[in-house]
């Protein structure tokens, strides 16, 4: 009897005291405990604007490779319809989860939203929470027909708040109107003239699945033509710095090959001491090619015992 009482008490303690549409801050911080830096007011990790700017120049392959080496094997998804394929997008993730409608679930969600001052249909609620630099990422079940999470009206609101765009495992409508929003971009599964029907938003700022990727609120997303990579916030700086270093090495290697100073076999293998020395001299002679702060580069070289 005593064990039953303790089990019941413990289980009750795990339940939120008040029903919530957003994941409570303490649970969000539990999922993202590896992040030790600044957080947004809603509790998400806040990777700096300076790092986001640098991330735009990182290739998907470099970011993916570094994450794989860290044991993160489920952070990429591809096969998207893209509004502006030639324009990459980066930002801090705000997540939303959608499910098929069910009256006895949808009714209390909408009633709770009213008590919290939320306006409009549930697909507009996450938009009201967006901040500058956020990317609205939604699990829309891959639904195309009757699964259009936004049109151009909500698209304008999203861009006004975030200055970025969307990643939807679902669809959108009003493509011409969305294309008219200068700077707005989106990665979606399809376009359809239908409007959202028979689905409802069930959670904001909770872990979600996007295709084969696992996404947490506050992740940093790198979206390009090949697909999207979701980078855990605590690894963002490491991914960016190491990707920039790889790019710097590639630039040096390509020039050395063009000039015939080293052979392909030398450049493609682990570098010898003389190649490393030539690389460091090349960096000193070409400071404009260094994409990261020099202090970060010097620390990285020291860590690599160069």
PDB file of C-alpha atoms in Angstrom:
ATOM      1  CA  UNK A   1       0.000   0.000   0.000  1.00  0.00           C
ATOM      2  CA  UNK A   2       2.833   2.363   0.886  1.00  0.00           C
ATOM      3  CA  UNK A   3       4.570   1.683  -2.463  1.00  0.00           C
ATOM      4  CA  UNK A   4       1.303   2.314  -4.329  1.00  0.00           C
ATOM      5  CA  UNK A   5       0.856   5.640  -2.535  1.00  0.00           C
ATOM      6  CA  UNK A   6       4.419   6.735  -3.338  1.00  0.00           C
ATOM      7  CA  UNK A   7       4.028   5.689  -6.975  1.00  0.00           C
ATOM      8  CA  UNK A   8       0.789   7.684  -7.289  1.00  0.00           C
ATOM      9  CA  UNK A   9       2.320  10.711  -5.588  1.00  0.00           C
ATOM     10  CA  UNK A  10       5.402  10.587  -7.825  1.00  0.00           C
ATOM     11  CA  UNK A  11       3.297  10.243 -10.985  1.00  0.00           C
ATOM     12  CA  UNK A  12       1.123  13.187  -9.982  1.00  0.00           C
ATOM     13  CA  UNK A  13       4.198  15.306  -9.357  1.00  0.00           C
ATOM     14  CA  UNK A  14       5.252  14.797 -12.966  1.00  0.00           C
ATOM     15  CA  UNK A  15       2.008  16.224 -14.323  1.00  0.00           C
ATOM     16  CA  UNK A  16       1.800  19.977 -14.994  1.00  0.00           C
ATOM     17  CA  UNK A  17      -0.283  21.771 -12.404  1.00  0.00           C
ATOM     18  CA  UNK A  18      -2.097  23.698 -15.131  1.00  0.00           C
ATOM     19  CA  UNK A  19      -2.901  22.534 -18.667  1.00  0.00           C
ATOM     20  CA  UNK A  20      -0.568  24.184 -21.172  1.00  0.00           C
ATOM     21  CA  UNK A  21      -0.280  24.463 -24.916  1.00  0.00           C
ATOM     22  CA  UNK A  22       3.397  25.368 -24.737  1.00  0.00           C
ATOM     23  CA  UNK A  23       5.906  22.961 -23.279  1.00  0.00           C
ATOM     24  CA  UNK A  24       6.608  24.276 -19.756  1.00  0.00           C
ATOM     25  CA  UNK A  25       9.942  26.055 -19.381  1.00  0.00           C
ATOM     26  CA  UNK A  26      11.323  23.555 -16.903  1.00  0.00           C
ATOM     27  CA  UNK A  27      10.640  20.670 -19.296  1.00  0.00           C
ATOM     28  CA  UNK A  28      12.093  22.615 -22.216  1.00  0.00           C
ATOM     29  CA  UNK A  29      15.228  23.293 -20.175  1.00  0.00           C
ATOM     30  CA  UNK A  30      15.323  19.597 -19.221  1.00  0.00           C
ATOM     31  CA  UNK A  31      15.426  18.586 -22.904  1.00  0.00           C
ATOM     32  CA  UNK A  32      18.050  21.241 -23.716  1.00  0.00           C
ATOM     33  CA  UNK A  33      20.161  20.971 -20.552  1.00  0.00           C
ATOM     34  CA  UNK A  34      23.406  20.750 -22.562  1.00  0.00           C
ATOM     35  CA  UNK A  35      22.967  24.426 -23.517  1.00  0.00           C
ATOM     36  CA  UNK A  36      24.572  26.694 -20.895  1.00  0.00           C
ATOM     37  CA  UNK A  37      24.077  30.079 -22.543  1.00  0.00           C
ATOM     38  CA  UNK A  38      21.386  32.715 -22.933  1.00  0.00           C
ATOM     39  CA  UNK A  39      17.754  31.702 -23.401  1.00  0.00           C
ATOM     40  CA  UNK A  40      14.749  33.399 -24.977  1.00  0.00           C
ATOM     41  CA  UNK A  41      11.851  34.467 -22.708  1.00  0.00           C
ATOM     42  CA  UNK A  42       9.982  31.243 -23.551  1.00  0.00           C
ATOM     43  CA  UNK A  43      12.973  29.151 -22.406  1.00  0.00           C
ATOM     44  CA  UNK A  44      14.560  28.158 -25.715  1.00  0.00           C
ATOM     45  CA  UNK A  45      18.350  28.265 -26.146  1.00  0.00           C
ATOM     46  CA  UNK A  46      19.391  31.479 -27.888  1.00  0.00           C
ATOM     47  CA  UNK A  47      22.365  31.041 -30.199  1.00  0.00           C
ATOM     48  CA  UNK A  48      23.834  34.464 -31.003  1.00  0.00           C
ATOM     49  CA  UNK A  49      23.041  36.479 -34.124  1.00  0.00           C
ATOM     50  CA  UNK A  50      26.768  36.568 -34.945  1.00  0.00           C
ATOM     51  CA  UNK A  51      26.936  32.765 -35.115  1.00  0.00           C
ATOM     52  CA  UNK A  52      23.753  32.603 -37.206  1.00  0.00           C
ATOM     53  CA  UNK A  53      25.320  34.969 -39.731  1.00  0.00           C
ATOM     54  CA  UNK A  54      28.397  32.756 -40.018  1.00  0.00           C
ATOM     55  CA  UNK A  55      26.294  29.586 -40.281  1.00  0.00           C
ATOM     56  CA  UNK A  56      24.823  30.708 -43.603  1.00  0.00           C
ATOM     57  CA  UNK A  57      28.187  30.058 -45.284  1.00  0.00           C
ATOM     58  CA  UNK A  58      28.540  26.523 -43.886  1.00  0.00           C
ATOM     59  CA  UNK A  59      27.803  23.631 -46.247  1.00  0.00           C
ATOM     60  CA  UNK A  60      25.230  21.012 -45.291  1.00  0.00           C
ATOM     61  CA  UNK A  61      27.776  18.250 -45.777  1.00  0.00           C
ATOM     62  CA  UNK A  62      30.243  19.833 -43.369  1.00  0.00           C
ATOM     63  CA  UNK A  63      27.579  20.452 -40.710  1.00  0.00           C
ATOM     64  CA  UNK A  64      26.155  16.942 -41.126  1.00  0.00           C
ATOM     65  CA  UNK A  65      29.599  15.328 -40.911  1.00  0.00           C
ATOM     66  CA  UNK A  66      30.502  17.102 -37.684  1.00  0.00           C
ATOM     67  CA  UNK A  67      27.161  16.185 -36.098  1.00  0.00           C
ATOM     68  CA  UNK A  68      27.679  12.547 -37.117  1.00  0.00           C
ATOM     69  CA  UNK A  69      31.074  12.561 -35.439  1.00  0.00           C
ATOM     70  CA  UNK A  70      29.373  13.806 -32.273  1.00  0.00           C
ATOM     71  CA  UNK A  71      26.888  10.933 -32.374  1.00  0.00           C
ATOM     72  CA  UNK A  72      23.931  12.908 -33.783  1.00  0.00           C
ATOM     73  CA  UNK A  73      22.713  10.688 -36.604  1.00  0.00           C
ATOM     74  CA  UNK A  74      19.143  11.965 -37.057  1.00  0.00           C
ATOM     75  CA  UNK A  75      19.465  15.671 -37.816  1.00  0.00           C
ATOM     76  CA  UNK A  76      18.996  15.876 -41.621  1.00  0.00           C
ATOM     77  CA  UNK A  77      16.003  15.622 -43.909  1.00  0.00           C
ATOM     78  CA  UNK A  78      15.735  16.211 -47.653  1.00  0.00           C
ATOM     79  CA  UNK A  79      13.297  16.090 -50.584  1.00  0.00           C
ATOM     80  CA  UNK A  80      11.658  19.474 -50.114  1.00  0.00           C
ATOM     81  CA  UNK A  81       9.708  21.922 -52.228  1.00  0.00           C
ATOM     82  CA  UNK A  82      11.483  25.259 -51.718  1.00  0.00           C
ATOM     83  CA  UNK A  83      10.056  28.715 -52.335  1.00  0.00           C
ATOM     84  CA  UNK A  84      13.466  30.283 -53.079  1.00  0.00           C
ATOM     85  CA  UNK A  85      15.919  27.414 -53.700  1.00  0.00           C
ATOM     86  CA  UNK A  86      18.922  29.674 -54.308  1.00  0.00           C
ATOM     87  CA  UNK A  87      18.580  31.459 -50.942  1.00  0.00           C
ATOM     88  CA  UNK A  88      19.768  29.579 -47.827  1.00  0.00           C
ATOM     89  CA  UNK A  89      18.007  30.149 -44.521  1.00  0.00           C
ATOM     90  CA  UNK A  90      19.227  29.940 -40.930  1.00  0.00           C
ATOM     91  CA  UNK A  91      17.565  30.647 -37.611  1.00  0.00           C
ATOM     92  CA  UNK A  92      16.541  29.500 -34.152  1.00  0.00           C
ATOM     93  CA  UNK A  93      13.811  26.878 -34.199  1.00  0.00           C
ATOM     94  CA  UNK A  94      10.343  27.377 -32.733  1.00  0.00           C
ATOM     95  CA  UNK A  95       8.455  24.094 -33.072  1.00  0.00           C
ATOM     96  CA  UNK A  96       4.788  23.223 -33.457  1.00  0.00           C
ATOM     97  CA  UNK A  97       3.109  19.836 -33.631  1.00  0.00           C
ATOM     98  CA  UNK A  98      -0.099  19.140 -35.573  1.00  0.00           C
ATOM     99  CA  UNK A  99      -2.386  16.113 -35.406  1.00  0.00           C
ATOM    100  CA  UNK A 100      -5.608  14.993 -37.064  1.00  0.00           C
ATOM    101  CA  UNK A 101      -8.654  16.666 -35.547  1.00  0.00           C
ATOM    102  CA  UNK A 102     -10.609  14.896 -32.842  1.00  0.00           C
ATOM    103  CA  UNK A 103     -13.512  16.850 -31.294  1.00  0.00           C
ATOM    104  CA  UNK A 104     -12.946  15.825 -27.669  1.00  0.00           C
ATOM    105  CA  UNK A 105      -9.285  16.875 -27.946  1.00  0.00           C
ATOM    106  CA  UNK A 106      -9.672  19.954 -30.114  1.00  0.00           C
ATOM    107  CA  UNK A 107     -12.434  21.586 -28.061  1.00  0.00           C
ATOM    108  CA  UNK A 108     -10.469  21.891 -24.779  1.00  0.00           C
ATOM    109  CA  UNK A 109      -7.363  23.028 -26.683  1.00  0.00           C
ATOM    110  CA  UNK A 110      -9.296  25.893 -28.269  1.00  0.00           C
ATOM    111  CA  UNK A 111     -11.017  26.764 -24.982  1.00  0.00           C
ATOM    112  CA  UNK A 112      -7.654  26.864 -23.215  1.00  0.00           C
ATOM    113  CA  UNK A 113      -6.274  29.060 -25.988  1.00  0.00           C
ATOM    114  CA  UNK A 114      -9.091  31.563 -25.423  1.00  0.00           C
ATOM    115  CA  UNK A 115      -8.320  31.775 -21.707  1.00  0.00           C
ATOM    116  CA  UNK A 116      -4.687  32.490 -22.616  1.00  0.00           C
ATOM    117  CA  UNK A 117      -5.659  35.264 -25.033  1.00  0.00           C
ATOM    118  CA  UNK A 118      -4.737  33.362 -28.188  1.00  0.00           C
ATOM    119  CA  UNK A 119      -6.453  34.568 -31.360  1.00  0.00           C
ATOM    120  CA  UNK A 120      -7.622  32.819 -34.504  1.00  0.00           C
ATOM    121  CA  UNK A 121      -7.260  29.192 -35.503  1.00  0.00           C
ATOM    122  CA  UNK A 122      -4.610  27.072 -33.793  1.00  0.00           C
ATOM    123  CA  UNK A 123      -2.261  27.283 -36.798  1.00  0.00           C
ATOM    124  CA  UNK A 124      -1.764  30.993 -36.075  1.00  0.00           C
ATOM    125  CA  UNK A 125      -0.852  30.576 -32.392  1.00  0.00           C
ATOM    126  CA  UNK A 126       2.825  29.673 -32.937  1.00  0.00           C
ATOM    127  CA  UNK A 127       3.192  32.699 -35.208  1.00  0.00           C
ATOM    128  CA  UNK A 128       2.279  35.050 -32.363  1.00  0.00           C
ATOM    129  CA  UNK A 129       5.273  33.697 -30.416  1.00  0.00           C
ATOM    130  CA  UNK A 130       7.913  34.253 -33.113  1.00  0.00           C
ATOM    131  CA  UNK A 131      10.842  36.590 -32.517  1.00  0.00           C
ATOM    132  CA  UNK A 132      13.416  38.056 -34.869  1.00  0.00           C
ATOM    133  CA  UNK A 133      15.707  35.277 -36.114  1.00  0.00           C
ATOM    134  CA  UNK A 134      13.267  32.436 -35.376  1.00  0.00           C
ATOM    135  CA  UNK A 135      12.248  29.824 -37.942  1.00  0.00           C
ATOM    136  CA  UNK A 136       8.777  28.337 -37.602  1.00  0.00           C
ATOM    137  CA  UNK A 137       9.234  24.539 -37.877  1.00  0.00           C
ATOM    138  CA  UNK A 138       6.086  22.399 -37.887  1.00  0.00           C
ATOM    139  CA  UNK A 139       5.262  18.722 -37.984  1.00  0.00           C
ATOM    140  CA  UNK A 140       2.234  18.819 -40.258  1.00  0.00           C
ATOM    141  CA  UNK A 141       2.088  15.015 -40.733  1.00  0.00           C
ATOM    142  CA  UNK A 142       3.232  15.432 -44.335  1.00  0.00           C
ATOM    143  CA  UNK A 143      -0.334  16.388 -45.231  1.00  0.00           C
ATOM    144  CA  UNK A 144      -0.739  18.185 -48.578  1.00  0.00           C
ATOM    145  CA  UNK A 145      -4.459  18.425 -49.452  1.00  0.00           C
ATOM    146  CA  UNK A 146      -6.312  20.203 -46.605  1.00  0.00           C
ATOM    147  CA  UNK A 147      -2.968  20.421 -44.820  1.00  0.00           C
ATOM    148  CA  UNK A 148      -1.911  23.938 -45.825  1.00  0.00           C
ATOM    149  CA  UNK A 149      -0.646  25.429 -42.579  1.00  0.00           C
ATOM    150  CA  UNK A 150      -0.357  28.978 -43.938  1.00  0.00           C
ATOM    151  CA  UNK A 151      -1.172  31.183 -46.905  1.00  0.00           C
ATOM    152  CA  UNK A 152       0.167  34.595 -47.807  1.00  0.00           C
ATOM    153  CA  UNK A 153      -1.632  36.407 -44.952  1.00  0.00           C
ATOM    154  CA  UNK A 154       0.041  34.318 -42.264  1.00  0.00           C
ATOM    155  CA  UNK A 155       3.233  34.319 -44.319  1.00  0.00           C
ATOM    156  CA  UNK A 156       3.384  38.106 -44.069  1.00  0.00           C
ATOM    157  CA  UNK A 157       2.903  37.891 -40.313  1.00  0.00           C
ATOM    158  CA  UNK A 158       5.632  35.264 -39.981  1.00  0.00           C
ATOM    159  CA  UNK A 159       8.128  37.371 -41.903  1.00  0.00           C
ATOM    160  CA  UNK A 160       7.215  40.567 -40.053  1.00  0.00           C
ATOM    161  CA  UNK A 161       8.070  38.851 -36.757  1.00  0.00           C
ATOM    162  CA  UNK A 162      10.984  36.602 -37.705  1.00  0.00           C
ATOM    163  CA  UNK A 163      12.544  38.015 -40.902  1.00  0.00           C
ATOM    164  CA  UNK A 164      13.129  34.385 -41.957  1.00  0.00           C
ATOM    165  CA  UNK A 165      10.550  31.794 -42.981  1.00  0.00           C
ATOM    166  CA  UNK A 166       9.226  28.277 -42.416  1.00  0.00           C
ATOM    167  CA  UNK A 167      10.023  24.581 -42.537  1.00  0.00           C
ATOM    168  CA  UNK A 168       6.817  22.545 -42.703  1.00  0.00           C
ATOM    169  CA  UNK A 169       6.449  18.793 -42.923  1.00  0.00           C
ATOM    170  CA  UNK A 170       3.170  19.740 -44.545  1.00  0.00           C
ATOM    171  CA  UNK A 171       1.954  22.170 -47.190  1.00  0.00           C
ATOM    172  CA  UNK A 172       1.156  25.823 -47.866  1.00  0.00           C
ATOM    173  CA  UNK A 173      -1.232  27.695 -50.158  1.00  0.00           C
ATOM    174  CA  UNK A 174      -1.037  31.053 -52.016  1.00  0.00           C
ATOM    175  CA  UNK A 175       2.440  30.385 -53.425  1.00  0.00           C
ATOM    176  CA  UNK A 176       2.404  33.512 -55.598  1.00  0.00           C
ATOM    177  CA  UNK A 177       1.542  35.613 -52.557  1.00  0.00           C
ATOM    178  CA  UNK A 178       4.301  33.995 -50.509  1.00  0.00           C
ATOM    179  CA  UNK A 179       6.812  34.591 -53.304  1.00  0.00           C
ATOM    180  CA  UNK A 180       5.862  38.268 -53.228  1.00  0.00           C
ATOM    181  CA  UNK A 181       7.117  38.581 -49.621  1.00  0.00           C
ATOM    182  CA  UNK A 182      10.671  39.733 -50.265  1.00  0.00           C
ATOM    183  CA  UNK A 183      13.095  37.811 -48.074  1.00  0.00           C
ATOM    184  CA  UNK A 184      10.590  35.134 -47.005  1.00  0.00           C
ATOM    185  CA  UNK A 185      11.532  31.517 -47.680  1.00  0.00           C
ATOM    186  CA  UNK A 186      10.066  28.122 -47.014  1.00  0.00           C
ATOM    187  CA  UNK A 187      10.824  24.409 -47.172  1.00  0.00           C
ATOM    188  CA  UNK A 188       7.562  22.432 -47.489  1.00  0.00           C
ATOM    189  CA  UNK A 189       6.299  19.097 -48.790  1.00  0.00           C
ATOM    190  CA  UNK A 190       3.990  20.635 -51.352  1.00  0.00           C
ATOM    191  CA  UNK A 191       1.649  23.413 -52.462  1.00  0.00           C
ATOM    192  CA  UNK A 192      -2.118  23.143 -52.665  1.00  0.00           C
ATOM    193  CA  UNK A 193      -5.045  25.569 -53.076  1.00  0.00           C
ATOM    194  CA  UNK A 194      -7.021  23.902 -50.269  1.00  0.00           C
ATOM    195  CA  UNK A 195      -7.208  25.398 -46.786  1.00  0.00           C
ATOM    196  CA  UNK A 196      -6.322  23.734 -43.484  1.00  0.00           C
ATOM    197  CA  UNK A 197      -8.998  21.284 -42.394  1.00  0.00           C
ATOM    198  CA  UNK A 198      -9.371  18.336 -39.999  1.00  0.00           C
ATOM    199  CA  UNK A 199      -6.121  19.000 -38.156  1.00  0.00           C
ATOM    200  CA  UNK A 200      -5.191  20.992 -35.086  1.00  0.00           C
ATOM    201  CA  UNK A 201      -2.076  22.296 -33.380  1.00  0.00           C
ATOM    202  CA  UNK A 202      -1.430  20.295 -30.196  1.00  0.00           C
ATOM    203  CA  UNK A 203       1.861  21.625 -28.825  1.00  0.00           C
ATOM    204  CA  UNK A 204       4.289  24.532 -29.210  1.00  0.00           C
ATOM    205  CA  UNK A 205       7.974  24.351 -28.254  1.00  0.00           C
ATOM    206  CA  UNK A 206       7.950  20.585 -27.845  1.00  0.00           C
ATOM    207  CA  UNK A 207      10.261  17.993 -29.447  1.00  0.00           C
ATOM    208  CA  UNK A 208       8.993  17.051 -32.908  1.00  0.00           C
ATOM    209  CA  UNK A 209       9.902  14.815 -35.815  1.00  0.00           C
ATOM    210  CA  UNK A 210      10.529  16.297 -39.254  1.00  0.00           C
ATOM    211  CA  UNK A 211      10.904  13.424 -41.690  1.00  0.00           C
ATOM    212  CA  UNK A 212      13.885  11.486 -40.380  1.00  0.00           C
ATOM    213  CA  UNK A 213      15.120  14.340 -38.186  1.00  0.00           C
ATOM    214  CA  UNK A 214      14.530  14.967 -34.495  1.00  0.00           C
ATOM    215  CA  UNK A 215      14.057  18.668 -33.701  1.00  0.00           C
ATOM    216  CA  UNK A 216      14.139  20.474 -30.360  1.00  0.00           C
ATOM    217  CA  UNK A 217      13.051  24.051 -29.679  1.00  0.00           C
ATOM    218  CA  UNK A 218      16.081  26.318 -29.870  1.00  0.00           C
ATOM    219  CA  UNK A 219      17.943  24.115 -32.345  1.00  0.00           C
ATOM    220  CA  UNK A 220      19.654  26.081 -35.085  1.00  0.00           C
ATOM    221  CA  UNK A 221      18.508  25.175 -38.578  1.00  0.00           C
ATOM    222  CA  UNK A 222      20.622  25.365 -41.721  1.00  0.00           C
ATOM    223  CA  UNK A 223      18.364  25.070 -44.788  1.00  0.00           C
ATOM    224  CA  UNK A 224      19.757  24.878 -48.318  1.00  0.00           C
ATOM    225  CA  UNK A 225      18.854  23.355 -51.685  1.00  0.00           C
ATOM    226  CA  UNK A 226      19.883  19.849 -50.612  1.00  0.00           C
ATOM    227  CA  UNK A 227      17.749  19.855 -47.478  1.00  0.00           C
ATOM    228  CA  UNK A 228      17.795  20.939 -43.853  1.00  0.00           C
ATOM    229  CA  UNK A 229      20.097  20.188 -40.909  1.00  0.00           C
ATOM    230  CA  UNK A 230      18.920  20.811 -37.360  1.00  0.00           C
ATOM    231  CA  UNK A 231      21.905  21.605 -35.133  1.00  0.00           C
ATOM    232  CA  UNK A 232      21.584  21.256 -31.339  1.00  0.00           C
ATOM    233  CA  UNK A 233      22.193  24.675 -29.802  1.00  0.00           C
ATOM    234  CA  UNK A 234      25.091  23.505 -27.651  1.00  0.00           C
ATOM    235  CA  UNK A 235      26.920  22.246 -30.744  1.00  0.00           C
ATOM    236  CA  UNK A 236      26.254  25.248 -32.979  1.00  0.00           C
ATOM    237  CA  UNK A 237      29.541  27.041 -32.302  1.00  0.00           C
ATOM    238  CA  UNK A 238      31.550  23.830 -32.694  1.00  0.00           C
ATOM    239  CA  UNK A 239      29.820  22.977 -35.968  1.00  0.00           C
ATOM    240  CA  UNK A 240      30.344  26.468 -37.358  1.00  0.00           C
ATOM    241  CA  UNK A 241      33.982  26.820 -36.316  1.00  0.00           C
ATOM    242  CA  UNK A 242      35.009  23.369 -37.511  1.00  0.00           C
ATOM    243  CA  UNK A 243      33.087  23.774 -40.773  1.00  0.00           C
ATOM    244  CA  UNK A 244      34.825  27.097 -41.382  1.00  0.00           C
ATOM    245  CA  UNK A 245      38.176  25.446 -40.684  1.00  0.00           C
ATOM    246  CA  UNK A 246      37.437  22.647 -43.173  1.00  0.00           C
ATOM    247  CA  UNK A 247      36.468  25.266 -45.764  1.00  0.00           C
ATOM    248  CA  UNK A 248      39.706  27.134 -45.073  1.00  0.00           C
ATOM    249  CA  UNK A 249      41.716  23.948 -45.525  1.00  0.00           C
ATOM    250  CA  UNK A 250      39.903  23.250 -48.791  1.00  0.00           C
ATOM    251  CA  UNK A 251      40.701  26.733 -50.085  1.00  0.00           C
ATOM    252  CA  UNK A 252      44.394  26.230 -49.295  1.00  0.00           C
ATOM    253  CA  UNK A 253      44.418  22.716 -50.752  1.00  0.00           C
ATOM    254  CA  UNK A 254      42.772  23.786 -54.006  1.00  0.00           C
ATOM    255  CA  UNK A 255      45.276  26.584 -54.495  1.00  0.00           C
ATOM    256  CA  UNK A 256      48.227  24.305 -53.762  1.00  0.00           C
ATOM    257  CA  UNK A 257      46.936  21.774 -56.302  1.00  0.00           C
ATOM    258  CA  UNK A 258      46.433  24.454 -58.969  1.00  0.00           C
ATOM    259  CA  UNK A 259      49.956  25.737 -58.368  1.00  0.00           C
ATOM    260  CA  UNK A 260      51.409  22.228 -58.312  1.00  0.00           C
ATOM    261  CA  UNK A 261      53.053  22.714 -54.910  1.00  0.00           C
ATOM    262  CA  UNK A 262      51.603  19.494 -53.498  1.00  0.00           C
ATOM    263  CA  UNK A 263      50.160  16.386 -55.129  1.00  0.00           C
ATOM    264  CA  UNK A 264      46.558  15.190 -54.780  1.00  0.00           C
ATOM    265  CA  UNK A 265      47.826  12.246 -52.767  1.00  0.00           C
ATOM    266  CA  UNK A 266      49.470  14.597 -50.284  1.00  0.00           C
ATOM    267  CA  UNK A 267      46.478  16.917 -49.927  1.00  0.00           C
ATOM    268  CA  UNK A 268      43.907  14.094 -49.633  1.00  0.00           C
ATOM    269  CA  UNK A 269      45.791  12.297 -46.866  1.00  0.00           C
ATOM    270  CA  UNK A 270      46.571  13.328 -43.296  1.00  0.00           C
ATOM    271  CA  UNK A 271      48.735  16.393 -43.684  1.00  0.00           C
ATOM    272  CA  UNK A 272      52.419  16.164 -42.946  1.00  0.00           C
ATOM    273  CA  UNK A 273      54.262  18.741 -40.860  1.00  0.00           C
ATOM    274  CA  UNK A 274      55.494  20.638 -43.943  1.00  0.00           C
ATOM    275  CA  UNK A 275      51.936  20.943 -45.364  1.00  0.00           C
ATOM    276  CA  UNK A 276      50.637  22.179 -42.005  1.00  0.00           C
ATOM    277  CA  UNK A 277      53.433  24.732 -41.859  1.00  0.00           C
ATOM    278  CA  UNK A 278      52.654  25.900 -45.399  1.00  0.00           C
ATOM    279  CA  UNK A 279      48.965  26.162 -44.436  1.00  0.00           C
ATOM    280  CA  UNK A 280      49.708  28.402 -41.438  1.00  0.00           C
ATOM    281  CA  UNK A 281      51.920  30.648 -43.597  1.00  0.00           C
ATOM    282  CA  UNK A 282      49.167  30.795 -46.233  1.00  0.00           C
ATOM    283  CA  UNK A 283      46.677  31.902 -43.575  1.00  0.00           C
ATOM    284  CA  UNK A 284      49.001  34.714 -42.459  1.00  0.00           C
ATOM    285  CA  UNK A 285      49.376  35.841 -46.075  1.00  0.00           C
ATOM    286  CA  UNK A 286      45.622  35.680 -46.789  1.00  0.00           C
ATOM    287  CA  UNK A 287      43.768  37.121 -43.776  1.00  0.00           C
ATOM    288  CA  UNK A 288      40.784  38.013 -45.978  1.00  0.00           C
ATOM    289  CA  UNK A 289      40.134  34.306 -46.539  1.00  0.00           C
ATOM    290  CA  UNK A 290      39.762  33.567 -42.805  1.00  0.00           C
ATOM    291  CA  UNK A 291      35.992  33.328 -42.073  1.00  0.00           C
ATOM    292  CA  UNK A 292      36.206  33.186 -38.258  1.00  0.00           C
ATOM    293  CA  UNK A 293      37.705  35.570 -35.684  1.00  0.00           C
ATOM    294  CA  UNK A 294      41.473  35.092 -35.646  1.00  0.00           C
ATOM    295  CA  UNK A 295      41.412  34.332 -31.914  1.00  0.00           C
ATOM    296  CA  UNK A 296      39.061  31.404 -32.572  1.00  0.00           C
ATOM    297  CA  UNK A 297      41.339  30.131 -35.332  1.00  0.00           C
ATOM    298  CA  UNK A 298      44.441  30.380 -33.152  1.00  0.00           C
ATOM    299  CA  UNK A 299      42.696  28.453 -30.367  1.00  0.00           C
ATOM    300  CA  UNK A 300      41.595  25.770 -32.827  1.00  0.00           C
ATOM    301  CA  UNK A 301      45.137  25.398 -34.192  1.00  0.00           C
ATOM    302  CA  UNK A 302      46.444  25.132 -30.646  1.00  0.00           C
ATOM    303  CA  UNK A 303      43.861  22.475 -29.798  1.00  0.00           C
ATOM    304  CA  UNK A 304      44.962  20.544 -32.877  1.00  0.00           C
ATOM    305  CA  UNK A 305      48.622  20.870 -31.771  1.00  0.00           C
ATOM    306  CA  UNK A 306      49.560  22.827 -34.865  1.00  0.00           C
TER     307      UNK A 306
END
